[in-house]
Amino acid sequence: MKVSTQLLALAAAAAVAASTPTAQSVAIRAGTILTVENGRVIENGVVLVRDGRIQAVGADLEVPLGAEVVDYGPDAVLAPGLVSAYSDDQGSRSTDRAANPMLDALDGYDFYAKNYALLRGGVTSTYVVPSNGRLLSGLGAMVKTFGDTREQRIIGSGIALHGAIDKSARTTPGYWMPPIPATVDVGIGYAVEQLPKTTMGAILGLRELVALGRTGAEAPEWGLGVGPALARAMEAKLPWRISAVEEHEVRALVDFAKSAGVVVVIDKAHGAKPVAKAIAAAGVPVIYQVPAWGSDHGKDEDARWPDYSVPAALIGAGARVAISSSTPTRLLFDAQLASRGGLSPEAGLRAITLTPAELLGVSDRVGSIKAGKDADFVVLSAHPLQGGTVLATWLDGALAWAPDYEADARRAAAEKKNERISQVPYPTIVVTADEIHVGDGTIIAPGEVLLRDGKIGAVGRRVPRPAGSEVVHTSCLMPGIIDARGHLGLDGSSKVPSLDFDLKQIMAPGDLVDQRVALGGVTTVVMAPRGDSSRGAPSIAYKPAAQERQVVRSPATVQMQWADDNRLNSGKAVRSLLEKGKSYKEKWDEYHAKLAKWEPSDEEDAITEAAAESEEEEAAEDEPKDDKKKKKKKKGDPELDPDPVTGRWIADAKNGDAKFRLKLVPAEGSGDVEGNLRAPSVSDELVELTGSWNRDEKKLLASGLGSKGWVQVDATLQAIENEAKEKVWKLVGTLTAGSTSSEFTADRTSKDYPVAGRSQGRPVKPEVAKEPKGKPREPRLDPGMEPVKDILEGRRVLVVTVSRGDEIVDCVTACSEFGVKPVLYASSGLYSVASRVASKLGGVLVNSADARTEDLQARGVPLAFYSGMEEGTIDLALMAAYSVQRGMSPDGALRALTSDSAKLLKIEARVGRIAQGLDADVLALDGPPLAPGTSITRAWVNGREIVTE
Amino acid sequence: MKPLLAGAALALFAGAVAADKLVIQAGKILTLAGEEIENGVILIENGRIAAIGAANSIETPWDATVIGGPEHVAMPGFVEAHSNSGMDRTNENIDVAPFLDIRDSVDPVAYYFEDCLRWGITTVNLQQGWNCVVGGQGMIVRPHGMTVEAMMMRPTYGLKLSARPKSGKSRATQAQALRTAFGDLRRYLEDLVQSEKDERGFAKREALFQGRDLEGEKSEGKAMTGKAWTVAGLELIPRGAIDEKQAPLLDVVEGNQTIYFECDRAMDVDTALSIARDNGFLEKTVLVVDADCWEAFDAIAAAGVPVVLDGELVHMHRDPLSGEETEKFAAGILAEKGIPFALTSRNSSTQSLWFQAAKAVGFGLDREDALAAVTSSPAAILGVDVGTLETGKLGNIVLMTGDPLKVTSLVDHVVIEGAHVYDRSKDVRNKQLLDGTQPSGTQAEPTPTVAKDEE
């Protein structure tokens, strides 16, 4: 990969010059140049380009002085830019008439489109389909896939008559144009049936059209203007590109071609194999379209199962064949597919370059590498029909696409985004307001708030103004809104994770959507899984728009459903979870009670013995596998780690990326290992790795397919001394991608292997300090039960989905037996039983759809608004405003959005009010809060203002 | 309850009578034609502004009605540059229908017009919707009056063409249908002239049979005056004999009609401009664009046509290479390129044009440009004598409770051509909405049923 640096520089240069033809000469060198012209192949050749045209091509050309030289190296293959004979961007909508030769494909072509996907596939010119599904649907055109202006892109307009006799063209509707108003001369009329409904009708129609074109007369039955338009097309000797799919259609079309006296090109031709000889004998060219793959084909008896060997058969019989793809971006791949059945690479390449250019009448501009033609090339790692991947695409003498080109653009965008995630110190801001709504009902008017270090430094009528603080004035100030149950951040996922899964792992720093949500007022969201689990599911309270300090509490709540499919079993799950939690809690309570009674003795010498003993016991208790026994035998050796692989690794590479990330986990019951790798230099996407882990040799070998090819990780686990002179186990090895490889050293940052919805496996045992003898033993820590224990101790919230009135009573009663005040969700039936359960409730999650919220609030039930949506959470303030309109007090609604919500969720120590020491999440308003006419003018999250760019 | 309410509302809006002399006092006057006037007075006589200036410089006639006061901000009535509201439906199903006239579709008691007054809109350009190839003729109205005739400011003004595909069409077939419409017109005119020369006189016979009179101006033929193409010998045909299905398009090609050309994407702009050029009506073209069209704003600037920015102000642009998303603020780009443009209230949550203007300021447009985009710019595009407060202009004035770009400001009074047509203190529906008070004579039904419905 000697050329890579040159390429990079060039990509940067090309990005500046865009795709305008450079006045300067460019000489492009490559190990192999496939000119396609007469099958000529030039080894170690050079192509001279000037003003977007090819000046010369050859092996021993003199490169003019001052010409820019681009050398792709001896392995690279330079081929003409591919010519796609089909485009898929035209809708299937057509006109009512069976023949519409006036329809210009260019009218529907978007000259503003940036077709990078085509360039990535090496396609530099493409035919434009006017429309499909008619006997004669219009005039096709040929364009470049890229260019600044319309004029630059057009290669030829009106280059072929585009039509079809296959099934798609036989649904032409009856044609009826009502005269408005109807007169004595022109009656109201009736619908005229049009050809074709059958293949014979289609051929008859074609014959009529050819005859019409000869005379050039107007023929009302075909529509005004059809005759003259056909005459013009026939005068210009345009090819009739007619698609025929089935064998009989192809046969009929060949017969038609022999006698029609016009040039016919058979399009699609999926069933042409048995007719190959007839096609060759008649001299009718074919544009074979590789059938769309990757979708259902149909199971009928007459369904066509894909046969990719048609082009080989046709070419073998002596026919002229071009190959197109129903998905032009994968033309190169489809051409390889179509070479099944023994198509030579040369013939295959010609079928996607020069042949289509010739058939469509644009071979004077594109299709081969020849002096005078447009400088459109594709540079590949090997022969295009032998698995070559695209290294660069040149269009009109300028580099239009290269892998680096794309990667650079992404990197630049990412860097720009990273700039916003500022590491700059928190700003110090004093917000003065006519009214400060603290959130708990009190109003300071006028008042001031000091935002400092991401927290609220002070609140009052007048606050200190530290030097350098910015003073901002607003009409009204309120705390950031809390969405008590939303889905923002789940990104559509409907998985329900288990209770010990840490939702922090799927949290991402704020993006534009999150910022908009924050500017809509919602600064904290309790991200809850969609749906409940019978074993309880966690949620997380976090700040979507924040870039740092995002987590407010995790898990924030445990959510469950009361009702069971079988209503007899309703509530069982909740009861059993609380039971389990209770016994877990009792274990701990017992321990604490014992601990309180225990008095440390002075026998120092007993300590080590006790520690050894306790470790032995624990090993036996926790991990009965023989892994642990080994550990005991070779005590003191770091190698003893039973699973030195699982976890997250961060690697320092010597070259390429400065850092990349690796996640690994051994597959169960074997020496296999799986995981994934994120390394921007080798793949834009996450690479899934599979491989092996050899425990004895401490050797890891894994590979996977990235967006730019195969990636291999080859590393050994080595003990290396760190700065503190401790021995640390590190992965040392090489990362290989294509022909580049870089050495790396990786550190394990975590022993978890995070997967949403999956339990995190066995809990990590806390380090047991050596403890004196006789001290009570700590029970085992169970991360899955910890939240439940918290609930029983009143430190965390249980959210129960329960709707029917009778079940609400059952649920609240059951929970109160455990001393738990549940928070109810989706409780439409609560109103009827509110008086019976109000005192035993932790609170209720409501949205504006819930009736009688004001009534519940009046009974003293704490309420919190929830959205149940992702970005739709932005409307939460409107829901509250609407509830006010329905009778809730404005004050109460504000509390249900902020302080009550925080209290109910037990996150009031961080958010929910404008009070000293809480997070600086505040909103500036231009009017009183919760009035529909009030809008949020500014928002701060963690003391940083939210700005969308 | 509804019909009763509507009746009461009608009584309010119809009850306004144009006073001969009206004096408007305001703490501040935004003339949008120069300096703001502090503590000013506007004198309107016979529907037009007779004098405007500082309070001490203008004498209030003894017989004039006086409204307003120092707490008010006076400014020109807002001008809606393009709207499809107030009709029963926005489009016919026929592709090419220039013979339709929007006046047959407008409903003078539509809530829309009432709301217009509430939001200070005093001039509305009503045009057909985009779901057509060639739509019908529109008109400019004042949103006040019992009949369509009373509302009309300029009848048969404007014709809708759409480069945005009608449902069921692709962009290519839409462009073809547009070209065919003009091709058909040309062929029709040529046939007409030929039949006249052959002494068959088809057109006259047809017209006489249909009972169209060929008297006066209509009995005379006129040579065609198109800028791009003409049909020789059209003077042989009396204008009244030309098929009424084709006559409106002939007007377009002759440059006598303004075209509102709907564009949804950048490529539509190119289609629209090329059709306008090919048929000689580029100078009479106004493009109705969406923010999505921002890539074509250079082409618009080069063509020198004005623009109505209908719909979203901002286009979310996703870079195809990097996947980066950036906001393209269309009004800002238009202002930067010097393209005359107007904002409309479509896609804002209300009919409030000042809300759109304020939003545009929020995105970074100059205050002057934003205010002009909802008053003087649309007035210039429509060619009506409103949009600024100057002596001699029509007396269309809005009195607001504060600065127009402030969210807390409300419209207190609206004056259209000297008639005091809206007074918030007498706005029955508004009162009912805000205070919950029932207008007298409307407590027909008992209220408890409402609560039941909600459950």
PDB file of C-alpha atoms in Angstrom, chain A residues 493-702:
ATOM      1  CA  SER A 493     -35.561  -1.197  20.565  1.00  0.00           C
ATOM      2  CA  SER A 494     -38.281  -3.184  22.260  1.00  0.00           C
ATOM      3  CA  LYS A 495     -36.035  -5.506  24.225  1.00  0.00           C
ATOM      4  CA  VAL A 496     -36.685  -5.815  27.904  1.00  0.00           C
ATOM      5  CA  PRO A 497     -33.398  -6.213  29.786  1.00  0.00           C
ATOM      6  CA  SER A 498     -33.032  -8.181  32.986  1.00  0.00           C
ATOM      7  CA  LEU A 499     -32.762  -6.432  36.299  1.00  0.00           C
ATOM      8  CA  ASP A 500     -28.982  -6.703  36.570  1.00  0.00           C
ATOM      9  CA  PHE A 501     -28.333  -5.195  33.141  1.00  0.00           C
ATOM     10  CA  ASP A 502     -26.724  -1.801  33.303  1.00  0.00           C
ATOM     11  CA  LEU A 503     -28.578   0.549  30.958  1.00  0.00           C
ATOM     12  CA  LYS A 504     -25.663   2.989  31.095  1.00  0.00           C
ATOM     13  CA  GLN A 505     -24.076   0.926  28.386  1.00  0.00           C
ATOM     14  CA  ILE A 506     -26.617   1.848  25.738  1.00  0.00           C
ATOM     15  CA  MET A 507     -26.571   5.531  26.582  1.00  0.00           C
ATOM     16  CA  ALA A 508     -25.027   7.881  24.024  1.00  0.00           C
ATOM     17  CA  PRO A 509     -23.937  11.521  24.351  1.00  0.00           C
ATOM     18  CA  GLY A 510     -26.549  14.050  23.262  1.00  0.00           C
ATOM     19  CA  ASP A 511     -27.158  14.478  19.568  1.00  0.00           C
ATOM     20  CA  LEU A 512     -29.266  16.969  17.638  1.00  0.00           C
ATOM     21  CA  VAL A 513     -32.520  15.249  18.534  1.00  0.00           C
ATOM     22  CA  ASP A 514     -31.626  15.247  22.203  1.00  0.00           C
ATOM     23  CA  GLN A 515     -30.685  18.913  22.034  1.00  0.00           C
ATOM     24  CA  ARG A 516     -34.010  19.746  20.447  1.00  0.00           C
ATOM     25  CA  VAL A 517     -35.795  17.823  23.137  1.00  0.00           C
ATOM     26  CA  ALA A 518     -33.887  19.804  25.750  1.00  0.00           C
ATOM     27  CA  LEU A 519     -34.816  23.036  24.019  1.00  0.00           C
ATOM     28  CA  GLY A 520     -38.392  21.791  24.234  1.00  0.00           C
ATOM     29  CA  GLY A 521     -37.889  21.679  27.981  1.00  0.00           C
ATOM     30  CA  VAL A 522     -37.231  18.022  28.760  1.00  0.00           C
ATOM     31  CA  THR A 523     -33.818  17.744  30.372  1.00  0.00           C
ATOM     32  CA  THR A 524     -34.156  14.462  32.256  1.00  0.00           C
ATOM     33  CA  VAL A 525     -35.719  11.302  30.883  1.00  0.00           C
ATOM     34  CA  VAL A 526     -36.371   8.073  32.709  1.00  0.00           C
ATOM     35  CA  MET A 527     -35.524   5.748  29.859  1.00  0.00           C
ATOM     36  CA  ALA A 528     -37.718   2.731  30.421  1.00  0.00           C
ATOM     37  CA  PRO A 529     -37.833  -0.404  28.280  1.00  0.00           C
ATOM     38  CA  ARG A 530     -40.927  -0.802  26.179  1.00  0.00           C
ATOM     39  CA  GLY A 531     -42.870  -3.394  28.099  1.00  0.00           C
ATOM     40  CA  ASP A 532     -42.452  -5.216  31.366  1.00  0.00           C
ATOM     41  CA  SER A 533     -40.776  -8.417  32.426  1.00  0.00           C
ATOM     42  CA  SER A 534     -42.090 -10.841  35.005  1.00  0.00           C
ATOM     43  CA  ARG A 535     -38.710 -10.674  36.738  1.00  0.00           C
ATOM     44  CA  GLY A 536     -38.701  -6.893  36.764  1.00  0.00           C
ATOM     45  CA  ALA A 537     -36.969  -4.567  34.332  1.00  0.00           C
ATOM     46  CA  PRO A 538     -34.686  -1.652  35.123  1.00  0.00           C
ATOM     47  CA  SER A 539     -34.903   1.902  33.850  1.00  0.00           C
ATOM     48  CA  ILE A 540     -32.373   4.678  33.911  1.00  0.00           C
ATOM     49  CA  ALA A 541     -32.799   8.357  34.671  1.00  0.00           C
ATOM     50  CA  TYR A 542     -30.482  10.312  32.418  1.00  0.00           C
ATOM     51  CA  LYS A 543     -30.011  13.605  30.657  1.00  0.00           C
ATOM     52  CA  PRO A 544     -30.243  12.961  26.919  1.00  0.00           C
ATOM     53  CA  ALA A 545     -28.789  16.290  25.819  1.00  0.00           C
ATOM     54  CA  ALA A 546     -25.803  16.279  28.156  1.00  0.00           C
ATOM     55  CA  GLN A 547     -22.350  15.414  26.916  1.00  0.00           C
ATOM     56  CA  GLU A 548     -21.015  14.494  30.330  1.00  0.00           C
ATOM     57  CA  ARG A 549     -22.537  13.612  33.716  1.00  0.00           C
ATOM     58  CA  GLN A 550     -25.470  12.111  31.870  1.00  0.00           C
ATOM     59  CA  VAL A 551     -26.610   9.576  34.410  1.00  0.00           C
ATOM     60  CA  VAL A 552     -28.922  10.824  37.122  1.00  0.00           C
ATOM     61  CA  ARG A 553     -29.680   7.406  38.592  1.00  0.00           C
ATOM     62  CA  SER A 554     -29.295   3.868  37.359  1.00  0.00           C
ATOM     63  CA  PRO A 555     -31.364   1.854  37.792  1.00  0.00           C
ATOM     64  CA  ALA A 556     -33.939   4.536  38.489  1.00  0.00           C
ATOM     65  CA  THR A 557     -36.946   2.290  38.854  1.00  0.00           C
ATOM     66  CA  VAL A 558     -37.926  -1.355  38.622  1.00  0.00           C
ATOM     67  CA  GLN A 559     -40.932  -1.823  36.414  1.00  0.00           C
ATOM     68  CA  MET A 560     -43.350  -4.748  36.392  1.00  0.00           C
ATOM     69  CA  GLN A 561     -46.778  -5.640  35.184  1.00  0.00           C
ATOM     70  CA  TRP A 562     -49.468  -6.727  37.579  1.00  0.00           C
ATOM     71  CA  ALA A 563     -51.904  -8.404  35.208  1.00  0.00           C
ATOM     72  CA  ASP A 564     -51.075 -11.826  33.792  1.00  0.00           C
ATOM     73  CA  ASP A 565     -52.526 -13.315  30.609  1.00  0.00           C
ATOM     74  CA  ASN A 566     -54.315 -15.647  32.936  1.00  0.00           C
ATOM     75  CA  ARG A 567     -55.886 -13.211  35.342  1.00  0.00           C
ATOM     76  CA  LEU A 568     -55.851 -15.854  38.086  1.00  0.00           C
ATOM     77  CA  ASN A 569     -52.099 -15.462  38.143  1.00  0.00           C
ATOM     78  CA  SER A 570     -52.164 -11.669  38.217  1.00  0.00           C
ATOM     79  CA  GLY A 571     -49.774 -10.243  40.728  1.00  0.00           C
ATOM     80  CA  LYS A 572     -47.831 -13.457  41.230  1.00  0.00           C
ATOM     81  CA  ALA A 573     -44.741 -12.074  39.567  1.00  0.00           C
ATOM     82  CA  VAL A 574     -44.734  -8.910  41.682  1.00  0.00           C
ATOM     83  CA  ARG A 575     -45.292 -10.863  44.862  1.00  0.00           C
ATOM     84  CA  SER A 576     -42.563 -13.377  44.127  1.00  0.00           C
ATOM     85  CA  LEU A 577     -40.014 -10.693  43.268  1.00  0.00           C
ATOM     86  CA  LEU A 578     -40.775  -8.894  46.510  1.00  0.00           C
ATOM     87  CA  GLU A 579     -40.583 -12.216  48.411  1.00  0.00           C
ATOM     88  CA  LYS A 580     -37.177 -12.939  46.946  1.00  0.00           C
ATOM     89  CA  GLY A 581     -36.045  -9.431  47.676  1.00  0.00           C
ATOM     90  CA  LYS A 582     -37.281  -9.799  51.225  1.00  0.00           C
ATOM     91  CA  SER A 583     -35.242 -12.913  51.945  1.00  0.00           C
ATOM     92  CA  TYR A 584     -32.196 -11.314  50.325  1.00  0.00           C
ATOM     93  CA  LYS A 585     -32.685  -8.283  52.480  1.00  0.00           C
ATOM     94  CA  GLU A 586     -33.108 -10.386  55.592  1.00  0.00           C
ATOM     95  CA  LYS A 587     -29.752 -12.024  54.907  1.00  0.00           C
ATOM     96  CA  TRP A 588     -28.116  -8.634  54.836  1.00  0.00           C
ATOM     97  CA  ASP A 589     -30.051  -7.372  57.840  1.00  0.00           C
ATOM     98  CA  GLU A 590     -28.861 -10.410  59.781  1.00  0.00           C
ATOM     99  CA  TYR A 591     -25.296  -9.699  58.743  1.00  0.00           C
ATOM    100  CA  HIS A 592     -25.536  -6.077  59.805  1.00  0.00           C
ATOM    101  CA  ALA A 593     -27.064  -7.070  63.111  1.00  0.00           C
ATOM    102  CA  LYS A 594     -24.245  -9.555  63.731  1.00  0.00           C
ATOM    103  CA  LEU A 595     -21.684  -6.984  62.662  1.00  0.00           C
ATOM    104  CA  ALA A 596     -23.050  -4.494  65.131  1.00  0.00           C
ATOM    105  CA  LYS A 597     -22.638  -7.011  67.977  1.00  0.00           C
ATOM    106  CA  TRP A 598     -19.177  -8.230  66.946  1.00  0.00           C
ATOM    107  CA  GLU A 599     -16.146  -6.728  68.621  1.00  0.00           C
ATOM    108  CA  PRO A 600     -12.747  -7.042  66.974  1.00  0.00           C
ATOM    109  CA  SER A 601     -10.213  -9.126  68.904  1.00  0.00           C
ATOM    110  CA  ASP A 602      -6.509  -8.269  69.083  1.00  0.00           C
ATOM    111  CA  GLU A 603      -5.197 -11.548  67.691  1.00  0.00           C
ATOM    112  CA  GLU A 604      -3.164 -10.241  64.796  1.00  0.00           C
ATOM    113  CA  ASP A 605      -1.693 -13.616  63.873  1.00  0.00           C
ATOM    114  CA  ALA A 606      -5.074 -15.120  63.081  1.00  0.00           C
ATOM    115  CA  ILE A 607      -5.688 -12.743  60.251  1.00  0.00           C
ATOM    116  CA  THR A 608      -3.872 -14.440  57.405  1.00  0.00           C
ATOM    117  CA  GLU A 609      -5.279 -17.802  58.234  1.00  0.00           C
ATOM    118  CA  ALA A 610      -8.787 -16.495  58.293  1.00  0.00           C
ATOM    119  CA  ALA A 611      -8.313 -14.781  54.962  1.00  0.00           C
ATOM    120  CA  ALA A 612      -7.031 -17.953  53.363  1.00  0.00           C
ATOM    121  CA  GLU A 613      -9.869 -19.909  54.780  1.00  0.00           C
ATOM    122  CA  SER A 614     -12.491 -17.451  53.647  1.00  0.00           C
ATOM    123  CA  GLU A 615     -11.093 -17.380  50.154  1.00  0.00           C
ATOM    124  CA  GLU A 616     -11.232 -21.127  49.918  1.00  0.00           C
ATOM    125  CA  GLU A 617     -14.803 -21.220  51.080  1.00  0.00           C
ATOM    126  CA  GLU A 618     -15.847 -18.574  48.670  1.00  0.00           C
ATOM    127  CA  ALA A 619     -14.229 -20.230  45.724  1.00  0.00           C
ATOM    128  CA  ALA A 620     -16.155 -23.363  46.456  1.00  0.00           C
ATOM    129  CA  GLU A 621     -19.375 -21.509  46.968  1.00  0.00           C
ATOM    130  CA  ASP A 622     -19.280 -19.145  44.031  1.00  0.00           C
ATOM    131  CA  GLU A 623     -17.626 -21.014  41.221  1.00  0.00           C
ATOM    132  CA  PRO A 624     -17.818 -24.743  41.413  1.00  0.00           C
ATOM    133  CA  LYS A 625     -15.983 -25.084  38.070  1.00  0.00           C
ATOM    134  CA  ASP A 626     -12.504 -26.503  38.011  1.00  0.00           C
ATOM    135  CA  ASP A 627     -11.193 -23.197  36.718  1.00  0.00           C
ATOM    136  CA  LYS A 628     -11.284 -22.034  40.266  1.00  0.00           C
ATOM    137  CA  LYS A 629      -9.355 -24.966  41.556  1.00  0.00           C
ATOM    138  CA  LYS A 630      -6.488 -24.115  39.275  1.00  0.00           C
ATOM    139  CA  LYS A 631      -6.602 -20.676  40.676  1.00  0.00           C
ATOM    140  CA  LYS A 632      -6.100 -22.003  44.125  1.00  0.00           C
ATOM    141  CA  LYS A 633      -3.180 -24.174  43.136  1.00  0.00           C
ATOM    142  CA  LYS A 634      -1.166 -21.442  41.460  1.00  0.00           C
ATOM    143  CA  LYS A 635      -1.932 -18.825  43.999  1.00  0.00           C
ATOM    144  CA  GLY A 636      -0.270 -15.472  43.406  1.00  0.00           C
ATOM    145  CA  ASP A 637       0.087 -15.833  39.643  1.00  0.00           C
ATOM    146  CA  PRO A 638      -1.984 -13.349  37.639  1.00  0.00           C
ATOM    147  CA  GLU A 639      -2.512 -16.024  35.026  1.00  0.00           C
ATOM    148  CA  LEU A 640      -5.014 -17.533  37.403  1.00  0.00           C
ATOM    149  CA  ASP A 641      -7.744 -15.314  36.122  1.00  0.00           C
ATOM    150  CA  PRO A 642     -10.209 -17.950  34.913  1.00  0.00           C
ATOM    151  CA  ASP A 643     -11.318 -15.795  32.063  1.00  0.00           C
ATOM    152  CA  PRO A 644      -8.607 -13.366  31.028  1.00  0.00           C
ATOM    153  CA  VAL A 645     -10.340 -12.552  27.747  1.00  0.00           C
ATOM    154  CA  THR A 646     -13.876 -11.372  28.420  1.00  0.00           C
ATOM    155  CA  GLY A 647     -14.375  -7.682  28.576  1.00  0.00           C
ATOM    156  CA  ARG A 648     -13.637  -4.415  26.935  1.00  0.00           C
ATOM    157  CA  TRP A 649     -10.185  -3.610  25.707  1.00  0.00           C
ATOM    158  CA  ILE A 650      -8.705  -0.344  24.530  1.00  0.00           C
ATOM    159  CA  ALA A 651      -5.731  -0.689  22.261  1.00  0.00           C
ATOM    160  CA  ASP A 652      -2.891   1.712  21.579  1.00  0.00           C
ATOM    161  CA  ALA A 653      -1.718   1.173  18.039  1.00  0.00           C
ATOM    162  CA  LYS A 654       1.731   2.058  16.803  1.00  0.00           C
ATOM    163  CA  ASN A 655       0.396   3.324  13.471  1.00  0.00           C
ATOM    164  CA  GLY A 656      -2.995   3.829  11.871  1.00  0.00           C
ATOM    165  CA  ASP A 657      -5.570   4.664  14.489  1.00  0.00           C
ATOM    166  CA  ALA A 658      -4.226   6.033  17.672  1.00  0.00           C
ATOM    167  CA  LYS A 659      -6.740   3.984  19.614  1.00  0.00           C
ATOM    168  CA  PHE A 660      -9.265   1.315  18.866  1.00  0.00           C
ATOM    169  CA  ARG A 661     -11.721  -0.691  20.891  1.00  0.00           C
ATOM    170  CA  LEU A 662     -12.208  -4.402  21.228  1.00  0.00           C
ATOM    171  CA  LYS A 663     -14.856  -6.389  23.031  1.00  0.00           C
ATOM    172  CA  LEU A 664     -14.398 -10.102  23.570  1.00  0.00           C
ATOM    173  CA  VAL A 665     -16.168 -13.028  25.161  1.00  0.00           C
ATOM    174  CA  PRO A 666     -15.384 -16.761  24.891  1.00  0.00           C
ATOM    175  CA  ALA A 667     -18.130 -18.829  23.310  1.00  0.00           C
ATOM    176  CA  GLU A 668     -19.488 -21.340  25.766  1.00  0.00           C
ATOM    177  CA  GLY A 669     -17.995 -24.798  26.003  1.00  0.00           C
ATOM    178  CA  SER A 670     -15.146 -24.446  23.525  1.00  0.00           C
ATOM    179  CA  GLY A 671     -12.001 -22.570  22.794  1.00  0.00           C
ATOM    180  CA  ASP A 672     -13.873 -20.256  20.461  1.00  0.00           C
ATOM    181  CA  VAL A 673     -14.050 -16.564  21.097  1.00  0.00           C
ATOM    182  CA  GLU A 674     -16.362 -13.947  19.712  1.00  0.00           C
ATOM    183  CA  GLY A 675     -16.703 -10.227  20.016  1.00  0.00           C
ATOM    184  CA  ASN A 676     -16.446  -7.027  18.102  1.00  0.00           C
ATOM    185  CA  LEU A 677     -13.981  -4.383  17.100  1.00  0.00           C
ATOM    186  CA  ARG A 678     -14.370  -0.698  16.477  1.00  0.00           C
ATOM    187  CA  ALA A 679     -11.452   0.738  14.533  1.00  0.00           C
ATOM    188  CA  PRO A 680     -12.216   3.589  12.127  1.00  0.00           C
ATOM    189  CA  SER A 681      -9.157   2.963   9.989  1.00  0.00           C
ATOM    190  CA  VAL A 682     -10.196  -0.530   8.989  1.00  0.00           C
ATOM    191  CA  SER A 683     -13.969  -0.294   9.050  1.00  0.00           C
ATOM    192  CA  ASP A 684     -16.659   2.345   9.233  1.00  0.00           C
ATOM    193  CA  GLU A 685     -18.903  -0.004  11.079  1.00  0.00           C
ATOM    194  CA  LEU A 686     -18.549  -2.312  13.999  1.00  0.00           C
ATOM    195  CA  VAL A 687     -16.666  -5.432  12.931  1.00  0.00           C
ATOM    196  CA  GLU A 688     -17.982  -8.703  14.318  1.00  0.00           C
ATOM    197  CA  LEU A 689     -15.113 -10.966  15.223  1.00  0.00           C
ATOM    198  CA  THR A 690     -14.972 -14.702  15.626  1.00  0.00           C
ATOM    199  CA  GLY A 691     -11.894 -16.783  16.345  1.00  0.00           C
ATOM    200  CA  SER A 692     -10.127 -18.892  18.875  1.00  0.00           C
ATOM    201  CA  TRP A 693      -8.520 -18.457  22.268  1.00  0.00           C
ATOM    202  CA  ASN A 694      -5.743 -20.845  23.165  1.00  0.00           C
ATOM    203  CA  ARG A 695      -5.455 -20.840  26.903  1.00  0.00           C
ATOM    204  CA  ASP A 696      -2.175 -22.701  27.117  1.00  0.00           C
ATOM    205  CA  GLU A 697      -0.329 -20.522  24.667  1.00  0.00           C
ATOM    206  CA  LYS A 698      -2.302 -17.441  25.734  1.00  0.00           C
ATOM    207  CA  LYS A 699      -2.890 -16.797  22.084  1.00  0.00           C
ATOM    208  CA  LEU A 700      -5.858 -14.996  20.541  1.00  0.00           C
ATOM    209  CA  LEU A 701      -6.656 -15.260  16.827  1.00  0.00           C
ATOM    210  CA  ALA A 702      -9.854 -13.612  15.551  1.00  0.00           C
TER     211      ALA A 702
END
